[in-house]
PDB file of C-alpha atoms in Angstrom:
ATOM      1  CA  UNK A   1       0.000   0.000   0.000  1.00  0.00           C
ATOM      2  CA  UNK A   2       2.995   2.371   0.558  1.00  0.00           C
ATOM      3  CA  UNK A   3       4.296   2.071  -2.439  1.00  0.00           C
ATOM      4  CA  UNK A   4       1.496   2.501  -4.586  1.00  0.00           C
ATOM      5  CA  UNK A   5       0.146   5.624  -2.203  1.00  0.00           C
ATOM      6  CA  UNK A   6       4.071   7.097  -3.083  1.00  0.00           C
ATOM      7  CA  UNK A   7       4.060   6.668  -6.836  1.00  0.00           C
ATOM      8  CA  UNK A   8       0.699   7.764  -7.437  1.00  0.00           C
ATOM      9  CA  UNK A   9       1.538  10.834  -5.087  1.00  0.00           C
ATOM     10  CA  UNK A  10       4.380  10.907  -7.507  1.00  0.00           C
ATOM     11  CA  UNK A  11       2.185  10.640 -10.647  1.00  0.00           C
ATOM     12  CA  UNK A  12       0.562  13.596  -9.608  1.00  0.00           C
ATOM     13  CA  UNK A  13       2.605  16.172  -8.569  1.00  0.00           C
ATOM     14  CA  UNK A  14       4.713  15.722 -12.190  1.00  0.00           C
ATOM     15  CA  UNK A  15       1.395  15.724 -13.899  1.00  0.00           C
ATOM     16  CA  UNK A  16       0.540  18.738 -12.515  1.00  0.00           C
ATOM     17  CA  UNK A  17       3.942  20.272 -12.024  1.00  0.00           C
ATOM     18  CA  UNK A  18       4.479  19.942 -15.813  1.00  0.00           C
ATOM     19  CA  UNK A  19       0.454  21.530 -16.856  1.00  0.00           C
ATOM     20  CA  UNK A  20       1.689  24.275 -15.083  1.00  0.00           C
ATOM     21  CA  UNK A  21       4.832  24.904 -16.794  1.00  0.00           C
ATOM     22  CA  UNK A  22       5.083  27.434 -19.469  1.00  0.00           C
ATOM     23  CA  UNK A  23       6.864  26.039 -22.385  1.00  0.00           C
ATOM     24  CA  UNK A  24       5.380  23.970 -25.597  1.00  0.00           C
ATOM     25  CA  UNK A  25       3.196  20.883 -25.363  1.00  0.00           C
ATOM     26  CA  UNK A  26       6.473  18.691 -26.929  1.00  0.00           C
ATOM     27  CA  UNK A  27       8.764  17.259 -25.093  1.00  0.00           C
ATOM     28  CA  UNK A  28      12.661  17.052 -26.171  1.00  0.00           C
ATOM     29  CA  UNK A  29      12.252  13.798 -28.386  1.00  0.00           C
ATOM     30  CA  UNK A  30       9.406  15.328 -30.339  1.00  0.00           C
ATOM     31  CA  UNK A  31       6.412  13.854 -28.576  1.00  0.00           C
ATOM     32  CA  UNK A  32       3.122  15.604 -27.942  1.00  0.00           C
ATOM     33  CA  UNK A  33       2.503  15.691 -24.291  1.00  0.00           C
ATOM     34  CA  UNK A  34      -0.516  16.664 -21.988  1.00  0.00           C
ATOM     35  CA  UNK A  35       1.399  16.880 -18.348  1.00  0.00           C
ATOM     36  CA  UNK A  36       3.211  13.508 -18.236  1.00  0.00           C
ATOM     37  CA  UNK A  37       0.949  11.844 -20.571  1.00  0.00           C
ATOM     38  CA  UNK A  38       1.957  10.995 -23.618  1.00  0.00           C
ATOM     39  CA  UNK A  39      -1.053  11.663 -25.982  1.00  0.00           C
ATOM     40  CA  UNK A  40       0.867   9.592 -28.722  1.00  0.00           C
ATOM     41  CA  UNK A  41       2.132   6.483 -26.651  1.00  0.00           C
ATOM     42  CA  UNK A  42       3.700   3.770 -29.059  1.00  0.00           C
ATOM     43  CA  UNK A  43       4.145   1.245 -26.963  1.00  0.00           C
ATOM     44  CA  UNK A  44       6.689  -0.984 -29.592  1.00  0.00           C
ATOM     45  CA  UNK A  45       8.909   2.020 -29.472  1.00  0.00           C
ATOM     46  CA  UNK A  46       9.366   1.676 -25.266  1.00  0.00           C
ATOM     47  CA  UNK A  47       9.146  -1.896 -25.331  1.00  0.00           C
ATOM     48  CA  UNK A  48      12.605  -1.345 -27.779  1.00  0.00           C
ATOM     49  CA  UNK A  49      13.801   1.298 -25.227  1.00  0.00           C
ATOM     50  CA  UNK A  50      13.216  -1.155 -22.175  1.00  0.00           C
ATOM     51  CA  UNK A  51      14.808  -4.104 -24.080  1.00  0.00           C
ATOM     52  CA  UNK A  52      17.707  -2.396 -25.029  1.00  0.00           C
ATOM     53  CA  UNK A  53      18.152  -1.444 -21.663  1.00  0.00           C
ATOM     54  CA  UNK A  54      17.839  -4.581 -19.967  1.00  0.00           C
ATOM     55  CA  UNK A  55      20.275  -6.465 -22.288  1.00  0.00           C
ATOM     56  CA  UNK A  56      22.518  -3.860 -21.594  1.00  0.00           C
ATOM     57  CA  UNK A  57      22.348  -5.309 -17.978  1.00  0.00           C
ATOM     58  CA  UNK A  58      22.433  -8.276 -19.210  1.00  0.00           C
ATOM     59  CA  UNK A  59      25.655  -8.327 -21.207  1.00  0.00           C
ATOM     60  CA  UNK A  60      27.350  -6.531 -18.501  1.00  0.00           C
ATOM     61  CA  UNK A  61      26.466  -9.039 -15.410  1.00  0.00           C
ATOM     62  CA  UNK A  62      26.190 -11.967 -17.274  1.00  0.00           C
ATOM     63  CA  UNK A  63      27.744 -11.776 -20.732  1.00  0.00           C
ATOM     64  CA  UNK A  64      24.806 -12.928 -22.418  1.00  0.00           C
ATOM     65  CA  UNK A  65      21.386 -11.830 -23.234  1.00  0.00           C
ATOM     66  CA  UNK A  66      18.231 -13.517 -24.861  1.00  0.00           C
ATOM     67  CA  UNK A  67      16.803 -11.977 -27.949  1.00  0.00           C
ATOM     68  CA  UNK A  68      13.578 -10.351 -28.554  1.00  0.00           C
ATOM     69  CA  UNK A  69      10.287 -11.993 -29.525  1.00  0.00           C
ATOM     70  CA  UNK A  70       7.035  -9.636 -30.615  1.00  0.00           C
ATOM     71  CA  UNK A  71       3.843 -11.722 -31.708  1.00  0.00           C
ATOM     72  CA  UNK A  72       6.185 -14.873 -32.490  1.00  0.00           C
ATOM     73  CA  UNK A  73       8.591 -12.905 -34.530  1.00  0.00           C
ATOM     74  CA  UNK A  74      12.141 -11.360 -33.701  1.00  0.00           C
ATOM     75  CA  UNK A  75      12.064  -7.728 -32.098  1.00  0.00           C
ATOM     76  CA  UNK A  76      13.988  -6.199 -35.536  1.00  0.00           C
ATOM     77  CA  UNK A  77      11.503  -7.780 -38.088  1.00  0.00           C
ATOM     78  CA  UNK A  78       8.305  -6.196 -36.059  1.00  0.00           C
ATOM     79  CA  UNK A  79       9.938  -2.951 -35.521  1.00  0.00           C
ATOM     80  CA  UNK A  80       9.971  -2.687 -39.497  1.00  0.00           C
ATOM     81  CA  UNK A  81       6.625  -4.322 -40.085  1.00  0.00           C
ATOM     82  CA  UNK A  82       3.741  -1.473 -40.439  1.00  0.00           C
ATOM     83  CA  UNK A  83       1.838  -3.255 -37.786  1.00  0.00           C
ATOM     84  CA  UNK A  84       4.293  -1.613 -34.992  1.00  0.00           C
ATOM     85  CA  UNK A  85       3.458   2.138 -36.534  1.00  0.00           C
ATOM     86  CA  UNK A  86      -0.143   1.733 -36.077  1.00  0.00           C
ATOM     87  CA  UNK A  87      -0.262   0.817 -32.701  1.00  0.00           C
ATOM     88  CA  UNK A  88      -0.548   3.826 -30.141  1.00  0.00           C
ATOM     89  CA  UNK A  89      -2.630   5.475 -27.305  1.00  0.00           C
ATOM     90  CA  UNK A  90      -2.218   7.908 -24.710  1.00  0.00           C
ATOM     91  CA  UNK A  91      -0.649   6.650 -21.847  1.00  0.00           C
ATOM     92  CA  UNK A  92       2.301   7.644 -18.823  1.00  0.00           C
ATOM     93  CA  UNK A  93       4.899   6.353 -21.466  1.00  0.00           C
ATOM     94  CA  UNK A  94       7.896   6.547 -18.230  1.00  0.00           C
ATOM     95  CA  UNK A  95       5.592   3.995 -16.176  1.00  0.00           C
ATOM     96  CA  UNK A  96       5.265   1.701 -19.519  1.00  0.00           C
ATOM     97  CA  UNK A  97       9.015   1.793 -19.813  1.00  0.00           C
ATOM     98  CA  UNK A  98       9.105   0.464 -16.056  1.00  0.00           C
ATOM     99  CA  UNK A  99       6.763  -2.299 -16.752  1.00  0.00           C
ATOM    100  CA  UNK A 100       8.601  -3.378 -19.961  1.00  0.00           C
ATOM    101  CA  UNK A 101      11.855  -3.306 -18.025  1.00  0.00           C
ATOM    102  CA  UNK A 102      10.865  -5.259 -15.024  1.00  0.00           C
TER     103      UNK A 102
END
């Protein structure tokens, strides 16, 4: 219960920290943003962000990392397929990236 009282306290105050700010409605890579929601979430392109990461981790701990399966095909094929640029919805795209990670 503390934890999810803490980062929904923490959900907030950024949401409304960054209404309140006076600069544009994009953020630094480009995306249109609505407080910390992304209005334009695509979720293949922080499920990429999230792998990357993690075999990062991977590789360094371990020396080896598994590869990437999306809907029964490897991670590079779907990333090219138009499927993955079609798929996208407003969402906290920072608390997708910890899901994907974890």
């Amino acid at each position: 219960a503390f934890f999810t009282e803490r980062l929904t306290l923490r959900l907030l105050i950024s949401h409304v920290h960054n209404l309140n700010q006076k600069k544009k409605a994009e953020s630094q890579d480009g995306q249109e943003m609505v407080g910390v929601v992304n209005v334009n979430t695509q979720p293949i392109t922080i499920l990429s962000r999230a792998f990357v990461a993690a075999r990062f981790m991977c590789m360094r701990d371990f020396q080896m990392a598994p590869n990437l399966q999306v809907n029964g095909v490897t991670h590079d094929e779907y990333i090219l397929s138009e499927v993955s640029r079609q798929q996208h919805f407003p969402y906290v795209h920072t608390h997708l990236f910890y899901v994907f990670l974890e």
